[in-house]
CSV table of C-alpha atoms and ligand atoms in Angstrom, one decimal:
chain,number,residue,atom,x,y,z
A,137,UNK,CA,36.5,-1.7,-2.1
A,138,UNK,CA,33.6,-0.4,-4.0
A,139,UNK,CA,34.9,-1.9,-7.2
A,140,UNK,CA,33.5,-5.4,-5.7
A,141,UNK,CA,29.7,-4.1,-5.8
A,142,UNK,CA,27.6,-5.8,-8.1
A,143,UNK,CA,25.1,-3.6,-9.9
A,144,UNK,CA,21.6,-3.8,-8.5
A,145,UNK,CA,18.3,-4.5,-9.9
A,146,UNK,CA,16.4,-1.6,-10.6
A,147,UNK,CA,13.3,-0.7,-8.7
A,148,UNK,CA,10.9,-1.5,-12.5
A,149,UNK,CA,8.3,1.1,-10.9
A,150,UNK,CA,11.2,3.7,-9.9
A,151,UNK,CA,13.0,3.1,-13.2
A,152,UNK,CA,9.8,3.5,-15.3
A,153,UNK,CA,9.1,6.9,-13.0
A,154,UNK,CA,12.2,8.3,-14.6
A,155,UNK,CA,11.8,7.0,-18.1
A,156,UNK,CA,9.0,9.0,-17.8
A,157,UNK,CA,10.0,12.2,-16.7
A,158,UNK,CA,12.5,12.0,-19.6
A,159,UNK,CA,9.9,11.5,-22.2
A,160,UNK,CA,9.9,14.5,-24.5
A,161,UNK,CA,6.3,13.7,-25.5
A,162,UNK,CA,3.9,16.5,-24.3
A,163,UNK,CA,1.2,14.2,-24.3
A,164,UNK,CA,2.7,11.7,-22.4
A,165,UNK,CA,0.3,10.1,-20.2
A,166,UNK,CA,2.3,8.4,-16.6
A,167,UNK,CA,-0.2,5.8,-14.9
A,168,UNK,CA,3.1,4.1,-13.4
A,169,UNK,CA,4.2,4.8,-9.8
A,170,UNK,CA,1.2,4.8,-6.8
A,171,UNK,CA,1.0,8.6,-6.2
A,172,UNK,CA,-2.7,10.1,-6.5
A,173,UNK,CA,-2.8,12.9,-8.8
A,174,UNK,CA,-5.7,15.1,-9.3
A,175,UNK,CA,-7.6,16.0,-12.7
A,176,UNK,CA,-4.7,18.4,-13.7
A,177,UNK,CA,-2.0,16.2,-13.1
A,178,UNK,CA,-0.7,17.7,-9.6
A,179,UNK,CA,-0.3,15.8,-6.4
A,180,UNK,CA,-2.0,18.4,-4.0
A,181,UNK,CA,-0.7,19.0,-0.6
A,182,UNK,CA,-4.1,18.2,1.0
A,183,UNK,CA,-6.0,21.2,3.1
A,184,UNK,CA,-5.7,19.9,6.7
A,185,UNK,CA,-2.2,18.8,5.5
A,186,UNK,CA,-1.4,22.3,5.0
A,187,UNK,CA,-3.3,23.9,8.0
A,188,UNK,CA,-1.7,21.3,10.3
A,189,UNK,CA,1.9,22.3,9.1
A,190,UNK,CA,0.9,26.0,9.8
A,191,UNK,CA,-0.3,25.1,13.2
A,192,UNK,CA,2.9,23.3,13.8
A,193,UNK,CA,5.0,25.9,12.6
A,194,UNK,CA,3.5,28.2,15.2
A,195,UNK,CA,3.5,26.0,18.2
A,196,UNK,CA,6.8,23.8,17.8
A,197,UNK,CA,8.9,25.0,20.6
A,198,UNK,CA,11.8,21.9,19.9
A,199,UNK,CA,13.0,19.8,17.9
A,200,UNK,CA,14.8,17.6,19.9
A,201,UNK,CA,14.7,13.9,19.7
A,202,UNK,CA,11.4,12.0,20.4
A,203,UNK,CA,11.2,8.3,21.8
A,204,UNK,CA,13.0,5.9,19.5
A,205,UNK,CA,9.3,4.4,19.0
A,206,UNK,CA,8.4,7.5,17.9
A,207,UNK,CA,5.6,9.8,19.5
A,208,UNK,CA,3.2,7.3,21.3
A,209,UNK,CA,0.3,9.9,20.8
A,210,UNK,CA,1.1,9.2,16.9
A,211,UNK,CA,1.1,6.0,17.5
A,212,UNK,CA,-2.2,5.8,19.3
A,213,UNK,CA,-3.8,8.2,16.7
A,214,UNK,CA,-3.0,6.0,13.5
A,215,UNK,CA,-3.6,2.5,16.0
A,216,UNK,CA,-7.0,4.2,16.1
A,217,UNK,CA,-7.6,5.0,12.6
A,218,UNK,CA,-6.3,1.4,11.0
A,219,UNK,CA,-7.7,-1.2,14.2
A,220,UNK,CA,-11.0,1.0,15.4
A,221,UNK,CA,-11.6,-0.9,18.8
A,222,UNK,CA,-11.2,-4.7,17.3
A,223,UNK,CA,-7.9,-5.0,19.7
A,224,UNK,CA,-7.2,-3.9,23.3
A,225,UNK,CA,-4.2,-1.2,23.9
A,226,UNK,CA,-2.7,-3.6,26.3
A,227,UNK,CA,-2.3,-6.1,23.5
A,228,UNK,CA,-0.6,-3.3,20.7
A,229,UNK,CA,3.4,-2.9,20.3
A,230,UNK,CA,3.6,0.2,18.2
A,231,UNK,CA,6.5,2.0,16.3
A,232,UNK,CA,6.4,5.1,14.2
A,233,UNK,CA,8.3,4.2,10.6
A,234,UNK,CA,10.0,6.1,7.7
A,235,UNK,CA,6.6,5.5,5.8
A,236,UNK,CA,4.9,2.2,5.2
A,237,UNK,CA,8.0,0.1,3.3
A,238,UNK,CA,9.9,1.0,6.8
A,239,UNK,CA,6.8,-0.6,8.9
A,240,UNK,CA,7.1,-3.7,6.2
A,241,UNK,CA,10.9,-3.7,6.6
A,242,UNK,CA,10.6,-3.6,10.3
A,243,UNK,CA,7.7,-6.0,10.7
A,244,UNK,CA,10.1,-8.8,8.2
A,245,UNK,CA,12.8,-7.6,10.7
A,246,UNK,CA,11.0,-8.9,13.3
A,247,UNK,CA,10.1,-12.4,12.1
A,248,UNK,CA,13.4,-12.9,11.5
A,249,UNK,CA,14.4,-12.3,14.9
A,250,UNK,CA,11.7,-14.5,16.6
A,251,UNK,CA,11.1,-16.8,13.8
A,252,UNK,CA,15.0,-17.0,12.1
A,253,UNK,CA,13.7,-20.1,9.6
A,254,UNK,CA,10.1,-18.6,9.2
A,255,UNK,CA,8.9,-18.7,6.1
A,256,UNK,CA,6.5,-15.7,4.9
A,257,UNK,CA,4.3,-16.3,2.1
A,258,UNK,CA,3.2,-13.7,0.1
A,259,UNK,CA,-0.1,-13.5,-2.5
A,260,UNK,CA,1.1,-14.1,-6.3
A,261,UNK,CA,1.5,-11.1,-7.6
A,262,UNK,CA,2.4,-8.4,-4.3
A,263,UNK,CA,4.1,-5.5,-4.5
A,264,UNK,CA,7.4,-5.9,-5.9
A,265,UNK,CA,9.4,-4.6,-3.5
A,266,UNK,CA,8.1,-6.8,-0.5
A,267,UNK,CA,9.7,-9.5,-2.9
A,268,UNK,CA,12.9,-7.5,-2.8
A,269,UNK,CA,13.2,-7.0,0.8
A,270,UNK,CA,12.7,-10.2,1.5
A,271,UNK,CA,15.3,-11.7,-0.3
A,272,UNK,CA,17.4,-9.1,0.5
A,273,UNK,CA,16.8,-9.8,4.3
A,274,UNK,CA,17.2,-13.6,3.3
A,275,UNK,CA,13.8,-14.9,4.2
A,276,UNK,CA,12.5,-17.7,2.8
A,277,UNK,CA,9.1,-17.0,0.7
A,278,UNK,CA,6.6,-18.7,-1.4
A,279,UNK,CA,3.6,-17.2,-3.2
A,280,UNK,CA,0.4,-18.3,-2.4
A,281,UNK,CA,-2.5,-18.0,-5.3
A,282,UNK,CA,-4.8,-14.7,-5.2
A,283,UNK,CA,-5.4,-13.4,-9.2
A,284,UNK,CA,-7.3,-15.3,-11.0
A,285,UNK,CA,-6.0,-14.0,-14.8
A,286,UNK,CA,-9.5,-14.5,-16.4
A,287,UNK,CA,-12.1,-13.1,-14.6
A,288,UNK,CA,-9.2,-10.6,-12.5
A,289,UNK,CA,-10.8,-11.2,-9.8
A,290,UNK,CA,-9.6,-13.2,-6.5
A,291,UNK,CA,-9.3,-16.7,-6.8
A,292,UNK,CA,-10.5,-17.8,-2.7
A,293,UNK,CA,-10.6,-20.9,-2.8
A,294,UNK,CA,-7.0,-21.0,-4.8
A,295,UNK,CA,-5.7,-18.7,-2.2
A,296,UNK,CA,-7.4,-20.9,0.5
A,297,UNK,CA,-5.9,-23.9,-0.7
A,298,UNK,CA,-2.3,-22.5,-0.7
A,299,UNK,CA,-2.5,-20.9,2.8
A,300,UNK,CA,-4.0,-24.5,4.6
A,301,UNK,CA,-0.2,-25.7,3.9
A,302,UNK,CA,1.1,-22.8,6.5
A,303,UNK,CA,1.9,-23.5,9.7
A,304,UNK,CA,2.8,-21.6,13.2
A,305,UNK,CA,5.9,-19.8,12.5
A,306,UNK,CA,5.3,-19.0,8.9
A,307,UNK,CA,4.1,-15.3,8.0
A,308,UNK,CA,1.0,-14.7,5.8
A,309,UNK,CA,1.9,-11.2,3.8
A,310,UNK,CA,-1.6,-10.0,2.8
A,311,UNK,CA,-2.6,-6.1,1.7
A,312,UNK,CA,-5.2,-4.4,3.7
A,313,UNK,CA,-7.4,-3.1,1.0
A,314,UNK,CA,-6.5,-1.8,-2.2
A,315,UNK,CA,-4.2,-4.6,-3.6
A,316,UNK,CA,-0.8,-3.6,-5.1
A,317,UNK,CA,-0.5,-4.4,-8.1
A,318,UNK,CA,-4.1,-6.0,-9.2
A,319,UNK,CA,-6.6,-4.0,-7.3
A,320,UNK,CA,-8.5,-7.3,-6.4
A,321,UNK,CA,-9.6,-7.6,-3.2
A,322,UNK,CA,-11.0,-10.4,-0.4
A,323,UNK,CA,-15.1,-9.7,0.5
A,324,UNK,CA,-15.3,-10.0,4.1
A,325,UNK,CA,-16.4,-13.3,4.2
A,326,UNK,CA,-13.4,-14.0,2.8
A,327,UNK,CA,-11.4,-12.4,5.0
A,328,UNK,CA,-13.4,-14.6,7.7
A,329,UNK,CA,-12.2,-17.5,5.6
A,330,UNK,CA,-8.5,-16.2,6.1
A,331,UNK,CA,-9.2,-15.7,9.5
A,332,UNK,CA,-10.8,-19.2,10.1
A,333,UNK,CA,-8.0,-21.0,8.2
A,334,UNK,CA,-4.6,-19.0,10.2
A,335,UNK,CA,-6.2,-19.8,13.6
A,336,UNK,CA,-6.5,-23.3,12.8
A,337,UNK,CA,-2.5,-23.7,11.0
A,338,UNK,CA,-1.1,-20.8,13.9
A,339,UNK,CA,0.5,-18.9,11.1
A,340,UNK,CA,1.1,-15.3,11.5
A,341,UNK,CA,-0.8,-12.9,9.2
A,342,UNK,CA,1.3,-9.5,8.6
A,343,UNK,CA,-1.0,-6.9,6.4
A,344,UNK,CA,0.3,-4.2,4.6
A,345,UNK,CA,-2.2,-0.9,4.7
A,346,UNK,CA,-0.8,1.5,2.3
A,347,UNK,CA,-3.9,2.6,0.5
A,348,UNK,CA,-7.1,2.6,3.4
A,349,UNK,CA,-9.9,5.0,2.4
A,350,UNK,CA,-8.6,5.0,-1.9
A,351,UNK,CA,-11.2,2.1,-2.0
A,352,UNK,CA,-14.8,2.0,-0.2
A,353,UNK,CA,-13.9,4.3,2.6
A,354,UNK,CA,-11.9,4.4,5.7
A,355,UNK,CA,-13.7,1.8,7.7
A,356,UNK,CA,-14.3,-0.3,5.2
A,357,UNK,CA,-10.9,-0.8,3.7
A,358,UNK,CA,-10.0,-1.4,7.2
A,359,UNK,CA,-12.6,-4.1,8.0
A,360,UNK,CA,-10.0,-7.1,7.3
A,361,UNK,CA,-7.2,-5.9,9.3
A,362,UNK,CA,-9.9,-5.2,12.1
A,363,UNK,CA,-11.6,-9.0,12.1
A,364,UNK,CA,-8.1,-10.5,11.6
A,365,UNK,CA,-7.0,-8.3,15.1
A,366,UNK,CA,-10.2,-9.4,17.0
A,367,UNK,CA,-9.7,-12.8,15.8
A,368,UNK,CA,-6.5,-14.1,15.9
A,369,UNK,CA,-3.5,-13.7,19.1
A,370,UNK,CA,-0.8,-12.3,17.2
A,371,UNK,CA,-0.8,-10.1,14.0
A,372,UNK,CA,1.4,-7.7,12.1
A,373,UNK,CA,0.3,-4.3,10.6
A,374,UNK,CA,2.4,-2.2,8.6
A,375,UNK,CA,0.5,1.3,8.4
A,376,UNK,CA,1.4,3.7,5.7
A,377,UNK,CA,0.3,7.7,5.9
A,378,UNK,CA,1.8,8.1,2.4
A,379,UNK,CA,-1.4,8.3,0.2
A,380,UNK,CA,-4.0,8.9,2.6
A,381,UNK,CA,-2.6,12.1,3.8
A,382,UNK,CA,-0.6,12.7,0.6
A,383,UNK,CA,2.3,12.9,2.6
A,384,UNK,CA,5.3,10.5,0.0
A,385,UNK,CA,8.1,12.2,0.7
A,386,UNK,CA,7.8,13.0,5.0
A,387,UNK,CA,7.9,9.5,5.3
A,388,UNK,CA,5.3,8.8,7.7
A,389,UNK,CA,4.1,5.3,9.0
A,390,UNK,CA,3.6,2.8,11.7
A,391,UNK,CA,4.3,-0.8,12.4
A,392,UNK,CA,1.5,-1.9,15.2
A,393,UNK,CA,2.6,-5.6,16.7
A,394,UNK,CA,-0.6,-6.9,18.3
A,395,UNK,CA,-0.2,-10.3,20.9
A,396,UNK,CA,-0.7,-11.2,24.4
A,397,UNK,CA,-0.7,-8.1,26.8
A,398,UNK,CA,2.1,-10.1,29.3
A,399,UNK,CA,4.2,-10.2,26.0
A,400,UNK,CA,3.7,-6.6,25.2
A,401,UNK,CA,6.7,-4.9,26.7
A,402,UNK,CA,9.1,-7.3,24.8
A,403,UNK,CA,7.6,-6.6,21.7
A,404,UNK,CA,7.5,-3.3,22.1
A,405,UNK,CA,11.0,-3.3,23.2
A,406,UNK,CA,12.4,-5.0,20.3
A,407,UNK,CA,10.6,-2.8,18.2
A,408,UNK,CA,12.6,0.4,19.5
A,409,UNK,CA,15.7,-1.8,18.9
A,410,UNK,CA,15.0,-2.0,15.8
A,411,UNK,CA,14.5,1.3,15.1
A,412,UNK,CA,18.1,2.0,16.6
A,413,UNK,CA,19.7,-0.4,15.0
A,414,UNK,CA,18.6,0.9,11.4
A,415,UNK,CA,17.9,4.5,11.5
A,416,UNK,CA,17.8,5.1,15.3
A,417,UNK,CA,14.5,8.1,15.3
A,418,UNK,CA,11.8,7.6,12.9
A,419,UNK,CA,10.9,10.6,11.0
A,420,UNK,CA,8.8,13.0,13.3
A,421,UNK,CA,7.4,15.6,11.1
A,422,UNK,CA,4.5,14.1,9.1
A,423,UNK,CA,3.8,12.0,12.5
A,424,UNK,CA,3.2,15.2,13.9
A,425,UNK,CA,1.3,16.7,11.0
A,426,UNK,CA,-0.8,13.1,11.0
A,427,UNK,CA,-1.2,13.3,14.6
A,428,UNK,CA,-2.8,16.7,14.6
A,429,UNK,CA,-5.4,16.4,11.9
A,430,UNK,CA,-6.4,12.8,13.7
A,431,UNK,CA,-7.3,14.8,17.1
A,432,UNK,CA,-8.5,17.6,16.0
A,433,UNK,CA,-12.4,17.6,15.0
A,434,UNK,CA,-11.8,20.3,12.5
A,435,UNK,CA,-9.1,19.3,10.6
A,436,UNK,CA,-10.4,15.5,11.1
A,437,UNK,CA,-13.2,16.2,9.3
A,438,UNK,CA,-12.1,18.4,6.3
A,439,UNK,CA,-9.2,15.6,6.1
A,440,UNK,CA,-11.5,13.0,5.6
A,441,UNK,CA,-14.2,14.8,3.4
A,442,UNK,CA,-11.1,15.7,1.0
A,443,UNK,CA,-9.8,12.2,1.1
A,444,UNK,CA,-13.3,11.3,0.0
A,445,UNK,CA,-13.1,13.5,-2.8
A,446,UNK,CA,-10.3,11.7,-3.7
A,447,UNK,CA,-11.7,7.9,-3.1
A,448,UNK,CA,-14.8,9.2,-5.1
A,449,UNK,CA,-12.8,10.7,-8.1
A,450,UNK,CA,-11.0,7.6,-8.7
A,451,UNK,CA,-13.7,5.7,-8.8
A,452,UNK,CA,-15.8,8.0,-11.0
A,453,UNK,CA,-12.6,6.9,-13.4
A,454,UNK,CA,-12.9,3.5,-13.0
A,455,UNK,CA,-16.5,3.6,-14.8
A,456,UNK,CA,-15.8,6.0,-16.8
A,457,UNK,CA,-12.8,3.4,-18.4
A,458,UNK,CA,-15.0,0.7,-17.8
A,459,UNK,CA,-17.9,2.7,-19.8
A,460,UNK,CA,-15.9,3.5,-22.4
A,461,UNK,CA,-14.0,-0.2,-23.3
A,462,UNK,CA,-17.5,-1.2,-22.9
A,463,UNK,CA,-18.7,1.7,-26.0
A,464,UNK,CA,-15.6,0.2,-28.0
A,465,UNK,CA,-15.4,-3.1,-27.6
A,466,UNK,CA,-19.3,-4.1,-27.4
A,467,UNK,CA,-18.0,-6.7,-24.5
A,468,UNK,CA,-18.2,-6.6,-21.0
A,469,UNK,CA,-14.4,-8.1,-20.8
A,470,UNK,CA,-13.0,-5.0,-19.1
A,471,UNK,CA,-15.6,-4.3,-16.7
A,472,UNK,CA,-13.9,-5.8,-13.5
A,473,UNK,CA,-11.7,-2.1,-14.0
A,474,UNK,CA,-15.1,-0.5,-12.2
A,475,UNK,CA,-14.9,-3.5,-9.6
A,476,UNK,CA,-11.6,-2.9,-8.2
A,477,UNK,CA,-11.1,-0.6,-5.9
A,478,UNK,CA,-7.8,2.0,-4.6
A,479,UNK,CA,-5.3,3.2,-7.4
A,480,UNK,CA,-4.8,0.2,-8.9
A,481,UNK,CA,-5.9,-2.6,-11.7
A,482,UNK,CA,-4.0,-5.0,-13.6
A,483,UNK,CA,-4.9,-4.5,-17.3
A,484,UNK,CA,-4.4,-8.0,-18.3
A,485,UNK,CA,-1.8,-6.8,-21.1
A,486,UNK,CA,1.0,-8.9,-22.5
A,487,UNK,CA,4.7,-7.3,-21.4
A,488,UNK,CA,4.8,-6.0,-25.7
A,489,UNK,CA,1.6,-5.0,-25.6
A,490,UNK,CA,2.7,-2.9,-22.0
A,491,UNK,CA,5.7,-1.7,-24.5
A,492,UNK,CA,3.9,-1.0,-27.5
A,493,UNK,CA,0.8,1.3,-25.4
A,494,UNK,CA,4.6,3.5,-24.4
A,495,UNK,CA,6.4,3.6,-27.6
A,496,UNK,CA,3.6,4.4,-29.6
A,497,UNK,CA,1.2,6.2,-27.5
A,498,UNK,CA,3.1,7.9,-24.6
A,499,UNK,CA,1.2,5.9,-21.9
A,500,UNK,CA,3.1,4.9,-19.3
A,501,UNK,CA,2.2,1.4,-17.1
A,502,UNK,CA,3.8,-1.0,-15.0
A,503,UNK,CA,5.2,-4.1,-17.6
A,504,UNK,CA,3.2,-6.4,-15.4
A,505,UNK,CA,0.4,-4.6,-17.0
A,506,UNK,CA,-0.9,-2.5,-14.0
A,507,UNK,CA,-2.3,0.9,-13.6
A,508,UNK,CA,-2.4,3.9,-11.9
A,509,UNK,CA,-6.1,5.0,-12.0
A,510,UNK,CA,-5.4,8.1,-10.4
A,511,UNK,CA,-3.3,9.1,-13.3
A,512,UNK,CA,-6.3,9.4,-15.7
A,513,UNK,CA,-8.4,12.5,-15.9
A,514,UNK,CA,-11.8,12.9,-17.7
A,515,UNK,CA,-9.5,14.2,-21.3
A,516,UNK,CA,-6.9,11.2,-21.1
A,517,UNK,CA,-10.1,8.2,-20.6
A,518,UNK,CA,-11.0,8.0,-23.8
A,519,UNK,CA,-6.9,8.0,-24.9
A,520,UNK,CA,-6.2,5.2,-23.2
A,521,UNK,CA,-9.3,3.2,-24.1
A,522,UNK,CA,-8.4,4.0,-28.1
A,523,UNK,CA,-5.1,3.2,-27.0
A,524,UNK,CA,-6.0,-0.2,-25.4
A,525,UNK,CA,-8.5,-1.1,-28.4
A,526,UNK,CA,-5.5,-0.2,-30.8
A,527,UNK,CA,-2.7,-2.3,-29.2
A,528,UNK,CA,-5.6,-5.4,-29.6
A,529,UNK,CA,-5.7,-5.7,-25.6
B,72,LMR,C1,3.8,1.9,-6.0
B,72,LMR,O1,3.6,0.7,-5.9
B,72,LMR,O2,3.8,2.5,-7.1
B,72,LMR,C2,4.0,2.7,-4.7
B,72,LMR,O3,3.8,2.0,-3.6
B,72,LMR,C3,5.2,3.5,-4.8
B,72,LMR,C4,6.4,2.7,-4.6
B,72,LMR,O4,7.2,3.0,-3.7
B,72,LMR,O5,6.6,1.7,-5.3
């Protein structure tokens, strides 16, 4: 039987993770896959990450099986963190996920169920694997405008223009904060725009939160997904722990399904199924760890003062690049990298130039042209901006 598979498309940011690792170069630089690394190259295990797992360690009594929905206090904890007070509990469904692609493959799950023809655009670029999952799940997509290539910045009124043709049972993917791959994101009047325009067509919006407090802080990278829950009846949020807590590999996340309160057991009921019908339990362990640092004021607060740390080195590397194309190019052309905000910008590079900056300097991007900011330290900056200058960029 398994002579009649067909060989798969590779994941481009998996395959270019490995390409990497097999580089013999010793100056290699990797600004491919999304995973924060700090000025020496490691992806710490955070502090309250660590003290929580301690804690746990010493107080877990069991291990038995939670709700198929996962721990509700988890669920309540993250609600909290991502939607503040914008929504009532009464009105949130809630489901703990292997990570945030399992909330986004869930929440696409769920369309399909209650909306089987539903079309769910999706902002031109997005992450390349919400592409994949939806064709794989056989939902219908279109992109909608959002990167303007020249200024690489976000083209509203584009975007705005695209989205008036949606209508109720179509899905609006939009990211949170942080956007994967560009690193352009809406102002909040824009995101009152968005708001203005999907309760007047009834289509539903469905934001993707992987990167919330990588760009202006935890509030405010949550500000759109907030307005958009006080706003509008029925909205979709896949919540990812991955990179906040620096926790890839427990696979911790949440998929939040906010509508009317009389509705709510349904939802939430169909949400379990889901869970049992793909992987029965979510992952419990970095729920827990999550859970813990979220509710206690301790761990809370060296949590977020290290994630700040974090959001503050990034950006300190954004000017720095910016400073520094700016020193050898005498032009201002590359200084939207200090305007975008979370891991992530898209260079603006042709797919040869993308090869060319590997093959003949070691440095490692996405071939759509984007990079990992967090890759960078204060020794590789000035690399990469010879490197860029050199490849004519
Ligand atoms: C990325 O975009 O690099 C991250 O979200 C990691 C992944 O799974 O692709």
């Amino acid at each position: 039987m398994f002579d009649r598979l067909k060989t798969q498309p590779a994941d481009k940011i998996l395959a270019l993770m490995a390409e990497f690792r097999a580089d013999p170069r010793a100056d290699k630089i990797d600004l491919g896959v999304g995973v924060y690394k700090d000025a020496t190259g490691l992806t710490p295990v955070m502090r309250a990450v660590k003290a929580a797992e301690k804690r746990l360690w010493e107080e877990e009594t069991s291990k038995t099986y939670t709700g198929l929905a996962g721990d509700p206090a988890f669920s309540a904890a993250l609600g909290a963190l991502v939607l503040g007070d914008s929504v009532e509990a009464e009105r949130i469904a809630a489901v703990a996920t292997p990570g945030g692609t399992g909330a986004v493959r869930q929440g696409f799950e769920l369309v399909r169920l209650a909306s089987p023809g539903a079309t769910v655009w999706v902002s031109d670029p997005t992450w390349p694997n919400h592409l994949s999952i939806l064709a794989y799940l056989g939902v219908r997509m279109r992109p909608y405008r959002y990167f303007d290539a020249e200024s690489r910045g976000v083209d509203a009124s584009a975007m705005l223009s695209d989205l008036a043709q949606t209508q109720p049972g179509d899905v609006v993917l939009l990211h949170g904060c942080c956007h994967n791959p560009t690193g352009a994101n809406l102002t909040l009047p824009e995101w009152q725009a968005v708001a203005d325009l999907l309760a007047r067509t009834g289509a539903l919006p469905m934001i993707d939160i992987a990167y919330q407090g990588f760009g202006d802080g935890l509030d405010a990278d949550a500000a759109g997904v907030r307005l958009l829950a006080a706003r509008l009846p029925e909205v979709l949020v896949a919540a990812s722990c991955s990179k906040n807590f620096g926790i890839y590999r427990e696979r911790t996340g949440a998929l939040f399904a906010l509508g009317d309160p009389g509705r709510r057991g349904l939802t939430q009921g169909t949400l379990a199924f889901l869970n049992r019908q793909n992987y029965s339990f979510p992952p419990d362990h970095g729920a827990r760890l999550v859970t813990m640092i979220l509710t206690d004021p301790d761990l809370r607060a060296d949590w977020e003062a290290e994630l700040d740390e974090v959001r503050r080195g990034m950006l300190t590397l954004r000017e720095a690049l910016a400073a520094e194309l700016q020193r050898r190019t005498g032009s201002d052309r590359f200084g939207f990298l200090a305007q975008h905000r979370g891991m992530f910008s898209r260079l603006g590079a042709t797919p040869d130039q993308v090869e060319r900056l590997k093959t003949e300097h070691g440095i490692y991007m996405v071939g759509d042209s984007r990079l990992n900011i967090a890759g960078l330290n204060a020794a590789t900056v000035p690399v990469l901006a010879r490197a860029i200058v050199a490849t004519g960029i």
